[in-house]
PDB file of C-alpha atoms in Angstrom:
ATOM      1  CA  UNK G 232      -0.335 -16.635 -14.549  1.00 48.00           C
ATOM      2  CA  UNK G 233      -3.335 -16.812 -12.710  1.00 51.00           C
ATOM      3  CA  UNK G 234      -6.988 -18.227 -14.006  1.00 49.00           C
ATOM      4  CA  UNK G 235     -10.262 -16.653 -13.887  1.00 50.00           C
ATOM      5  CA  UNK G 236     -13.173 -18.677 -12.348  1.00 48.00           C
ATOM      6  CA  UNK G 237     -13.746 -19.788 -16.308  1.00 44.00           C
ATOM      7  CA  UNK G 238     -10.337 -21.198 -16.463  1.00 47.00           C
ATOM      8  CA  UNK G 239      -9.166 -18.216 -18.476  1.00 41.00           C
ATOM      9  CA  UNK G 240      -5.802 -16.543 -18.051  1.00 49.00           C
ATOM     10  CA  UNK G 241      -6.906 -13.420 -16.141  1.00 65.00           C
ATOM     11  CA  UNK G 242      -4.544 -10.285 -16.839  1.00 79.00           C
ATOM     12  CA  UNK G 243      -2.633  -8.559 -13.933  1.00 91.00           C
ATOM     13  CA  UNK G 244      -3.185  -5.667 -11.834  1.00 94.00           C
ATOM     14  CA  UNK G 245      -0.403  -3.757 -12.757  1.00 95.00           C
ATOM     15  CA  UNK G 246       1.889  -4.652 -16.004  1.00 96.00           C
ATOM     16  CA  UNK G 247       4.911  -1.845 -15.836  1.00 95.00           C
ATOM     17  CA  UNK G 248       7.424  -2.365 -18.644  1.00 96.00           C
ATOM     18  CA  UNK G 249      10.694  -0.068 -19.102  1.00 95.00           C
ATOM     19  CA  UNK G 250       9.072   2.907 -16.434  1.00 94.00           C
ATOM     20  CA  UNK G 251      11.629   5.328 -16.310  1.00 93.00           C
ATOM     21  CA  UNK G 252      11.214   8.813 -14.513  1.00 93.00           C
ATOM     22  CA  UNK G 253      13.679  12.019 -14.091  1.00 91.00           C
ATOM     23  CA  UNK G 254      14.345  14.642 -12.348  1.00 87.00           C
ATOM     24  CA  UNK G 255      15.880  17.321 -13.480  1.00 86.00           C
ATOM     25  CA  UNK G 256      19.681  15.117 -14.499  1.00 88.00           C
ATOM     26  CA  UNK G 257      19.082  12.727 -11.869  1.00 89.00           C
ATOM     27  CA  UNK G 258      17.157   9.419 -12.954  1.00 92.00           C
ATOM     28  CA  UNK G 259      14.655   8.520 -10.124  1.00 92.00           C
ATOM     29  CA  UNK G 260      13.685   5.053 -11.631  1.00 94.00           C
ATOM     30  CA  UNK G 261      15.211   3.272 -14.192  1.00 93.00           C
ATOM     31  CA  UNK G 262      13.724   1.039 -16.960  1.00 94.00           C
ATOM     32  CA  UNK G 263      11.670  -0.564 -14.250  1.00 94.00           C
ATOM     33  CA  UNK G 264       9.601  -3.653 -15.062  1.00 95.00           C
ATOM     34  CA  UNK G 265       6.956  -4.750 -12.841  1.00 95.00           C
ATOM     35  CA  UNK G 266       3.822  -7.191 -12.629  1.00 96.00           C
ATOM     36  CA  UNK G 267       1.244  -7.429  -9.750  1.00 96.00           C
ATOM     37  CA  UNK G 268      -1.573 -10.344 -10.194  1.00 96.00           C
ATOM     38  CA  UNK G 269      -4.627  -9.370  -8.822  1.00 94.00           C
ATOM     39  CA  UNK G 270      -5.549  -9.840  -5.552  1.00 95.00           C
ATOM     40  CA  UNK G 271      -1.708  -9.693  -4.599  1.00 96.00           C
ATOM     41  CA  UNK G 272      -0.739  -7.592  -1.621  1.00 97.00           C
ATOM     42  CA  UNK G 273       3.022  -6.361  -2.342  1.00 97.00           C
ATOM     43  CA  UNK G 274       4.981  -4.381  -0.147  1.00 98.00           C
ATOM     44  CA  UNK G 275       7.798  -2.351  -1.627  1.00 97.00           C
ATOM     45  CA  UNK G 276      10.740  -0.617   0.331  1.00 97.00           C
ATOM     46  CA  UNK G 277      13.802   1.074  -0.398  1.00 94.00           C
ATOM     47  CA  UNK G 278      15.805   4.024   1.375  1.00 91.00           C
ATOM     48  CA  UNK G 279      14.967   7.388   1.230  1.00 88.00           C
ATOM     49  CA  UNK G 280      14.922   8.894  -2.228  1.00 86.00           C
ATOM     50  CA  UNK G 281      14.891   5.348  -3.442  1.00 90.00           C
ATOM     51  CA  UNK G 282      12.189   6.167  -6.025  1.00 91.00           C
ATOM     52  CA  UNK G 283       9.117   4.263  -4.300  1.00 93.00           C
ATOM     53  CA  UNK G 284       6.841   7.365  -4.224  1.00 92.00           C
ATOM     54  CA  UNK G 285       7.734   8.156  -7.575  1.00 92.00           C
ATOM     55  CA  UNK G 286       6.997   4.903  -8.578  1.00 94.00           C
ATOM     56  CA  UNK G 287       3.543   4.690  -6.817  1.00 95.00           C
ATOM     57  CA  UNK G 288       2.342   8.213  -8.417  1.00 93.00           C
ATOM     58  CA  UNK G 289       3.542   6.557 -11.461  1.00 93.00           C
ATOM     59  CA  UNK G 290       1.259   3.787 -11.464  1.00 94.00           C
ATOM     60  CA  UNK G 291      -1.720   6.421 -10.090  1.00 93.00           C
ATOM     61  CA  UNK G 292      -1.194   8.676 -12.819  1.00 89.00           C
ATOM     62  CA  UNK G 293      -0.150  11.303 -10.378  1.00 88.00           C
ATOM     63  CA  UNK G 294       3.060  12.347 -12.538  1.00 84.00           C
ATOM     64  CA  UNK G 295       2.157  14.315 -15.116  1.00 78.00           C
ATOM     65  CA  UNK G 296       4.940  16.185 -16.409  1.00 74.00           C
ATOM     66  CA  UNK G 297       7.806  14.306 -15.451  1.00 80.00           C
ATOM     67  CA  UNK G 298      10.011  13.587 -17.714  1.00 86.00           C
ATOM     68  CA  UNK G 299      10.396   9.446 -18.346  1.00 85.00           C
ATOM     69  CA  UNK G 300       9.512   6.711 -20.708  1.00 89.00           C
ATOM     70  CA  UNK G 301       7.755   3.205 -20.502  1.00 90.00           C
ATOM     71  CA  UNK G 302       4.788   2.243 -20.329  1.00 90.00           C
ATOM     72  CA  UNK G 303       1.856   0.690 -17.650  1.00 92.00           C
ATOM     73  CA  UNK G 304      -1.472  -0.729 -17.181  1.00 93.00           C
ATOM     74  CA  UNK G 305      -3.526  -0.786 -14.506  1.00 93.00           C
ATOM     75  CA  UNK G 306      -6.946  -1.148 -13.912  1.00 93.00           C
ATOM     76  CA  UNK G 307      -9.253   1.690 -14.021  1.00 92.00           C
ATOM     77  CA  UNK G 308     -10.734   1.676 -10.626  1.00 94.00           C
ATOM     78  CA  UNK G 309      -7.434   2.811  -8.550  1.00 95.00           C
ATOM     79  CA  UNK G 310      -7.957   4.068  -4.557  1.00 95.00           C
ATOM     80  CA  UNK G 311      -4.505   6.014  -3.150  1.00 95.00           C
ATOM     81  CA  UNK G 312      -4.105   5.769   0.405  1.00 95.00           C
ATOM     82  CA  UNK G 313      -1.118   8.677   1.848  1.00 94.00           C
ATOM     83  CA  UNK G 314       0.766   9.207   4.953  1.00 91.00           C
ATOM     84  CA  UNK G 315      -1.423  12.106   4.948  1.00 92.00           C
ATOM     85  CA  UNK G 316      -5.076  11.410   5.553  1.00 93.00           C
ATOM     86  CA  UNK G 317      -6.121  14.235   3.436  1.00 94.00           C
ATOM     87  CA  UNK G 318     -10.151  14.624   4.477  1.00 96.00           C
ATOM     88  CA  UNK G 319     -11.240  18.126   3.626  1.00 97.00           C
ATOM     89  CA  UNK G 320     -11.725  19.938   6.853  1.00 96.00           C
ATOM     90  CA  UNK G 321     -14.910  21.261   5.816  1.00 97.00           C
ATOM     91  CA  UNK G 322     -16.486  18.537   5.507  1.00 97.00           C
ATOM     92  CA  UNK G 323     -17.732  15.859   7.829  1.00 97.00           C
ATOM     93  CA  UNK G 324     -16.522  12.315   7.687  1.00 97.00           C
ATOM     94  CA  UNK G 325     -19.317  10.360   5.852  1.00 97.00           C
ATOM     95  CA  UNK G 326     -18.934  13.262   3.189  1.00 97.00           C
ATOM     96  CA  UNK G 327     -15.532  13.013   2.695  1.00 97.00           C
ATOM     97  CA  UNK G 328     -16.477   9.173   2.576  1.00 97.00           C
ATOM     98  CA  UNK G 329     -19.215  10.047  -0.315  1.00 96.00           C
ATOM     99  CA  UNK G 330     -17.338  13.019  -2.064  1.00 94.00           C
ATOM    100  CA  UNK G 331     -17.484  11.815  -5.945  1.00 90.00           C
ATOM    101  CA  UNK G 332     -19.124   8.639  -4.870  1.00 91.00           C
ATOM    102  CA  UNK G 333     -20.993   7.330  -8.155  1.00 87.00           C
ATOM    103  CA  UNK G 334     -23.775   4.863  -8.504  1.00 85.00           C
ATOM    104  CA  UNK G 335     -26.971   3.662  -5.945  1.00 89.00           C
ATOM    105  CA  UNK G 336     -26.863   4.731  -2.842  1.00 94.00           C
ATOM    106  CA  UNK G 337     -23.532   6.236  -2.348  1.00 94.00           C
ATOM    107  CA  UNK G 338     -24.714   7.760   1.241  1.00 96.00           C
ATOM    108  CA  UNK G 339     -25.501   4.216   2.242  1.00 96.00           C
ATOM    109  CA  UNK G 340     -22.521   2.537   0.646  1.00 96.00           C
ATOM    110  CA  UNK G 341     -20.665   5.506   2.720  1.00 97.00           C
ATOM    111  CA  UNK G 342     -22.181   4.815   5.993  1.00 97.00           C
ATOM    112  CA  UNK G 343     -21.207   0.634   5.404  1.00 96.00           C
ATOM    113  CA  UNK G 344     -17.530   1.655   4.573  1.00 96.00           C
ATOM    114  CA  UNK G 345     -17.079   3.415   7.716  1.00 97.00           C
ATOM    115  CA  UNK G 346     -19.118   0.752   9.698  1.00 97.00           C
ATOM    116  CA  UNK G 347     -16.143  -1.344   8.331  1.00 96.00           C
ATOM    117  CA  UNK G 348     -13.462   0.580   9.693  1.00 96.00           C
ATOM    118  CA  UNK G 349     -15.244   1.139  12.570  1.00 96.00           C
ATOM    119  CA  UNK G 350     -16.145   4.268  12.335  1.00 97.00           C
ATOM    120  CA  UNK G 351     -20.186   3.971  12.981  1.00 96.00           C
ATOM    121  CA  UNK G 352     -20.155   6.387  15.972  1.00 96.00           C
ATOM    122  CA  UNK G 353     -17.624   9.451  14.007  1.00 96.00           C
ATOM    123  CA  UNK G 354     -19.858   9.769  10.931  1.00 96.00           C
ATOM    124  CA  UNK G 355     -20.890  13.329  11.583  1.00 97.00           C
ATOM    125  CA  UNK G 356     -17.591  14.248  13.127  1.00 97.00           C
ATOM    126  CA  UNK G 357     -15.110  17.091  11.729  1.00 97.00           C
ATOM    127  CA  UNK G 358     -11.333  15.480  10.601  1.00 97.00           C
ATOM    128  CA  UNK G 359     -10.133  17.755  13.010  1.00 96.00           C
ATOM    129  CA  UNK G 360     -12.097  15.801  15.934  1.00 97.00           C
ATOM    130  CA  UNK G 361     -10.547  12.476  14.729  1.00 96.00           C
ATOM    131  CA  UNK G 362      -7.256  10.670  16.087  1.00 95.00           C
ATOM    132  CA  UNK G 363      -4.220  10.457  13.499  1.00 94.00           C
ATOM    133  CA  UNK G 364      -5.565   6.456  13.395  1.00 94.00           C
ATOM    134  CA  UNK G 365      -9.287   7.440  12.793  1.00 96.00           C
ATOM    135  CA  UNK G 366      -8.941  10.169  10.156  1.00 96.00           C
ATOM    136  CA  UNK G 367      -6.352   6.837   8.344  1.00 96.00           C
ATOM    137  CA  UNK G 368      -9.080   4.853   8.943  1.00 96.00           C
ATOM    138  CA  UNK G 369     -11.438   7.172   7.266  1.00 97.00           C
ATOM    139  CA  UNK G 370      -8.984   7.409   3.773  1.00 96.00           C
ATOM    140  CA  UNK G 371      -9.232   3.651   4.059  1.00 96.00           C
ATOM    141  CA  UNK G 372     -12.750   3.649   4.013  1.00 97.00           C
ATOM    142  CA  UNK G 373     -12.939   6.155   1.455  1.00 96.00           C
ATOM    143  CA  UNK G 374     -10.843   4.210  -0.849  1.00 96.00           C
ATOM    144  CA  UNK G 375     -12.079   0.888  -0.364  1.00 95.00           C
ATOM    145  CA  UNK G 376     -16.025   2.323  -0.625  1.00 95.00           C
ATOM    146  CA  UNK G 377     -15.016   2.667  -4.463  1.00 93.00           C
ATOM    147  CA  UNK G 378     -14.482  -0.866  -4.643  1.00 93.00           C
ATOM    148  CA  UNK G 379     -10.681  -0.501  -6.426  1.00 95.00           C
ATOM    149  CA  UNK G 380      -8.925  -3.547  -8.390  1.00 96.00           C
ATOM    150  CA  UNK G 381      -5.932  -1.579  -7.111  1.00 97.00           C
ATOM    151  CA  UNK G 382      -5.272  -0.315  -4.120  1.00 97.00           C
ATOM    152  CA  UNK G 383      -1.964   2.218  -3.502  1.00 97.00           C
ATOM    153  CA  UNK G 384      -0.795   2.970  -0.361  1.00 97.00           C
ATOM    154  CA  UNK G 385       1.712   4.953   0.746  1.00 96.00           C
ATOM    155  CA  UNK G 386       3.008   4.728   4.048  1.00 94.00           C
ATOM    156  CA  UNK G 387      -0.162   5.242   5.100  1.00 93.00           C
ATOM    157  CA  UNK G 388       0.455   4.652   8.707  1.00 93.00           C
ATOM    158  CA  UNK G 389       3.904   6.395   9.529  1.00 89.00           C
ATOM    159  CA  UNK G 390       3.050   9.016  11.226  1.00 87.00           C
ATOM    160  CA  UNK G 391       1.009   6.963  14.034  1.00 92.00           C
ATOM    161  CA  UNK G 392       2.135   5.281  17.219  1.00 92.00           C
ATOM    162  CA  UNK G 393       3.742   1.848  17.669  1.00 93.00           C
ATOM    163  CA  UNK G 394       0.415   0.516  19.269  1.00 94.00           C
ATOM    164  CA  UNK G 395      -2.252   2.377  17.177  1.00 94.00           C
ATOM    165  CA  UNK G 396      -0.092   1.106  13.496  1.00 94.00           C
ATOM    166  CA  UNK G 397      -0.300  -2.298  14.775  1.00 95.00           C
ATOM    167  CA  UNK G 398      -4.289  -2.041  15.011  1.00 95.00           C
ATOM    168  CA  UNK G 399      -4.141   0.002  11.932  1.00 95.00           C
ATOM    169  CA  UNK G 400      -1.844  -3.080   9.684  1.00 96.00           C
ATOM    170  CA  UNK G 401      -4.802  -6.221  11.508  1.00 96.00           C
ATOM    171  CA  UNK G 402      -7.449  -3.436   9.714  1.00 96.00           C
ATOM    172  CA  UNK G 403      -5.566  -3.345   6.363  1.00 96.00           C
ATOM    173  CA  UNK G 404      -5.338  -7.126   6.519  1.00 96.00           C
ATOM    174  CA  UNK G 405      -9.062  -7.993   6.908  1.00 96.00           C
ATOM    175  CA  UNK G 406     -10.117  -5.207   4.671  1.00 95.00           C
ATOM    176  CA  UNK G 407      -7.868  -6.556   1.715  1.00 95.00           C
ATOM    177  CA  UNK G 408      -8.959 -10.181   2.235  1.00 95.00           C
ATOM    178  CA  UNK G 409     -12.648  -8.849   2.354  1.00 94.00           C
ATOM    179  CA  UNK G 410     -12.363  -6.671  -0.905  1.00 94.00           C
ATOM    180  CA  UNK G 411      -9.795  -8.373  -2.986  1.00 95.00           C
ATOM    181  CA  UNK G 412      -7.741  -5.849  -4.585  1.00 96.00           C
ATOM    182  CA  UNK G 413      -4.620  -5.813  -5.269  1.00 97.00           C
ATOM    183  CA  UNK G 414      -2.116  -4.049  -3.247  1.00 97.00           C
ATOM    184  CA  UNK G 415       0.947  -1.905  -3.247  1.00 97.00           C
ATOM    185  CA  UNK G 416       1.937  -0.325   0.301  1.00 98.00           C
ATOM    186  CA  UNK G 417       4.831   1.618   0.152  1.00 97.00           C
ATOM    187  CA  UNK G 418       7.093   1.604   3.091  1.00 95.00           C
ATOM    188  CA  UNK G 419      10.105   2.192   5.555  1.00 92.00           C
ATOM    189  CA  UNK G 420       9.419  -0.335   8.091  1.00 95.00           C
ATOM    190  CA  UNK G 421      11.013  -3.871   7.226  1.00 96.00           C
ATOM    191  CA  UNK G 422       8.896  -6.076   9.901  1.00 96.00           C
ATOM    192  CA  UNK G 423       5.361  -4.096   8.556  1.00 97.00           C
ATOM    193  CA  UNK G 424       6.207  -5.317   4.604  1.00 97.00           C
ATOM    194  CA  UNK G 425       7.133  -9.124   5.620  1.00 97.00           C
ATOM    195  CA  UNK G 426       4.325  -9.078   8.356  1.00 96.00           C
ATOM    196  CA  UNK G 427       1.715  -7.701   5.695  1.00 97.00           C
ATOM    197  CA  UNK G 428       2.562  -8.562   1.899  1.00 97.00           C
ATOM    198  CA  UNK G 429       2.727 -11.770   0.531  1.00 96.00           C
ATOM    199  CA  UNK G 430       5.476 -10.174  -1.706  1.00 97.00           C
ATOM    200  CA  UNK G 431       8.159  -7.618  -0.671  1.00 98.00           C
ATOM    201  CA  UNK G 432      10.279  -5.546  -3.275  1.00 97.00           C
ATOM    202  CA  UNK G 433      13.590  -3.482  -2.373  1.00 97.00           C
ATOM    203  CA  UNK G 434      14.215  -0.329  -5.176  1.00 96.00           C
ATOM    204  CA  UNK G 435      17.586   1.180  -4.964  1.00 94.00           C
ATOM    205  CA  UNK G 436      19.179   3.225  -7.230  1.00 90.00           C
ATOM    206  CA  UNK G 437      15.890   3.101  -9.626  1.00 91.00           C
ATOM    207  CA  UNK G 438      15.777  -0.434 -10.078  1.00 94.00           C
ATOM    208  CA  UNK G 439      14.611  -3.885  -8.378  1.00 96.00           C
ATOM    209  CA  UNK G 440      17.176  -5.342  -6.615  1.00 95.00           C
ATOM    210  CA  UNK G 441      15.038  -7.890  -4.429  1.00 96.00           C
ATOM    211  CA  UNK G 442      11.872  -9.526  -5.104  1.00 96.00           C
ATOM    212  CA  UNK G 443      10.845 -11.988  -2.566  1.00 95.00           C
ATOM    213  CA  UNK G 444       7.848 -14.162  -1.996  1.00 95.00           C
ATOM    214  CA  UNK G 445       6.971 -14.096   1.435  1.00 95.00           C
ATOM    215  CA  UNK G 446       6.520 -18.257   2.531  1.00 93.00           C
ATOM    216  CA  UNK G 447       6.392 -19.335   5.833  1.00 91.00           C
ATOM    217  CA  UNK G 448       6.365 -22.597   7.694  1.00 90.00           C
ATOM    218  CA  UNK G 449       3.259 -23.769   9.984  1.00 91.00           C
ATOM    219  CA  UNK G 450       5.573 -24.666  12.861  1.00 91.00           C
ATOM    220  CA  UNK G 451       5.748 -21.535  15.480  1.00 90.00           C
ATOM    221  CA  UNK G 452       9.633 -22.241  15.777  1.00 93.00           C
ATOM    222  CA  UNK G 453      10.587 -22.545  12.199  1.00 93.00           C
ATOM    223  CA  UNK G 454       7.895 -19.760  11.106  1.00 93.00           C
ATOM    224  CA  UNK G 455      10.157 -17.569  13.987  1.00 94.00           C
ATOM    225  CA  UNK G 456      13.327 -18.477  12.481  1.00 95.00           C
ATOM    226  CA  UNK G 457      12.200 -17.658   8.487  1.00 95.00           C
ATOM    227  CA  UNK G 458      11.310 -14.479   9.772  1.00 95.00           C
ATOM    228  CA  UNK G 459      14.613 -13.331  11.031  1.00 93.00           C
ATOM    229  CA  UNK G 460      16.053 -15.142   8.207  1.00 94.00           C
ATOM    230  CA  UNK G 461      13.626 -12.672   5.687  1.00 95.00           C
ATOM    231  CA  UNK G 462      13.983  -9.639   7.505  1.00 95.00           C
ATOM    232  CA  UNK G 463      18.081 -10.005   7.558  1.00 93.00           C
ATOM    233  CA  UNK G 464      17.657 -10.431   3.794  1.00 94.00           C
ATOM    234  CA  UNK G 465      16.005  -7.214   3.637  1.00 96.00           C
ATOM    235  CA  UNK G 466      17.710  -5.000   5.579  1.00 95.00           C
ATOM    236  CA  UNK G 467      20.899  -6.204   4.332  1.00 93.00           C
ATOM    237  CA  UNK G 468      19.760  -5.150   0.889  1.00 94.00           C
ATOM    238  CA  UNK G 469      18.706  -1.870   2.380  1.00 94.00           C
ATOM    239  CA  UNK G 470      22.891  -1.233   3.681  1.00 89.00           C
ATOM    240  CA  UNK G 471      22.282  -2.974   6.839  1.00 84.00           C
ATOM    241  CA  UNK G 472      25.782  -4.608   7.596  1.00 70.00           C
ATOM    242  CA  UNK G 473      25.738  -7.694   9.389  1.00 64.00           C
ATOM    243  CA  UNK G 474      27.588  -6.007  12.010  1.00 64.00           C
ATOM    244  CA  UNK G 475      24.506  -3.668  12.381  1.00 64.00           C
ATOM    245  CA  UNK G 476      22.333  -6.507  13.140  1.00 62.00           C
ATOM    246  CA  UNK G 477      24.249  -8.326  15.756  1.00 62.00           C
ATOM    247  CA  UNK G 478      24.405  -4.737  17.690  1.00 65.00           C
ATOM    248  CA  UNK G 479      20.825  -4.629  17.239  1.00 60.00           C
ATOM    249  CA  UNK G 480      20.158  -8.430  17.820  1.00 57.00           C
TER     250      UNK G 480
END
């Protein structure tokens, strides 16, 4: 377990322990255990109706009234990032940056959040005038101007294109190793979970069935060939048939 800059054993970002959630007769996830230290950015995945949504409102207390037993910790500052932007279209962008912002200076500590996603020149700008990739940038700036120990995303950039995701996962990247949290991104896309996390989980069938530390070699040819080697992993676990991949190959 990991140490505190005293040398004390510093507790984990999220400590799930028997999470179970149903509904209706189905069981969504089942007696699920789960730690994330802090500071750890892990990627889960999982078909659809897998359970990883559930899972996520779980851990941001976003379930009330479904049935289920367990239990979880998590730290008390918690940011959600959705597929969905979700800026209030009445609002401009630096005040759906401030909305509910407490302490000094929240319009300040606004304006620096969207400096950070680059966002300087859209402050006074409707969410309707944004791109898909600048109204996600905005949630991500909202989230990370609360300064969360946890950070929840999920699949926060789905609904953008090929080029502006790939801008959108370098963002995430520096904006984690700036801030620190710790990270659960939620996910469909194999290449985006080994590319980003520095742990990917698979969920199927309400329960764990991978959970692999992402490692890679310094050598360009070797780091290549662990990559393939990961992502088969994966999307075998995900019903990906060998035979799939050499069409695909």
């Amino acid at each position: 377990m990991a140490q505190d800059s005293r040398g004390l054993i510093a507790r984990p970002a999220v400590e799930a322990r028997g999470l179970t959630r149903r509904y209706g007769p189905r069981t969504i996830l089942d007696r699920v255990d789960l730690t994330i230290g802090r500071g750890e950015f892990v990627a889960l995945l999982g078909r659809s109706g897998s359970g990883k949504s559930t899972f996520l409102r779980a851990l941001a207390g976003l379930d009330h009234g479904v049935p289920g037993e367990g239990s979880y910790d998590t730290p008390d500052a918690v940011s959600v990032v959705f597929q969905d932007a979700r800026l209030l279209p009445w609002k401009r962008v630096v005040d759906n940056v401030e909305l509910g912002l407490k302490g000094e200076q929240p319009r300040k500590r606004a304006l620096d959040a969207l400096a950070e996603v680059g966002l300087t020149q859209r402050v006074e700008a409707w969410p309707t005038q944004l791109s898909g990739g600048e109204q996600q940038r905005a949630a991500l700036a909202r989230s990370l101007v609360r300064s969360p120990d946890l950070l929840l995303l999920d699949e926060p950039f789905g609904a953008l294109d090929a080029l502006t995701r790939l801008r959108m996962q370098a963002l995430l990247l520096d904006l984690v190793a700036r801030h620190r949290p710790a990270v659960l991104l939620v996910t469909h896309d194999v290449d985006e979970a080994i590319h980003l996390a520095q742990r990917v989980l698979v969920l199927d069938q309400g329960r764990f069935i991978v959970d692999l530390q992402i490692e890679f070699p310094k050598d360009h040819a070797a780091r290549e060939m662990r990559f393939a080697e990961i992502r088969a992993e994966l999307l075998r676990s995900l019903g990906v048939t060998d035979a799939d991949l050499r069409r695909v190959a």
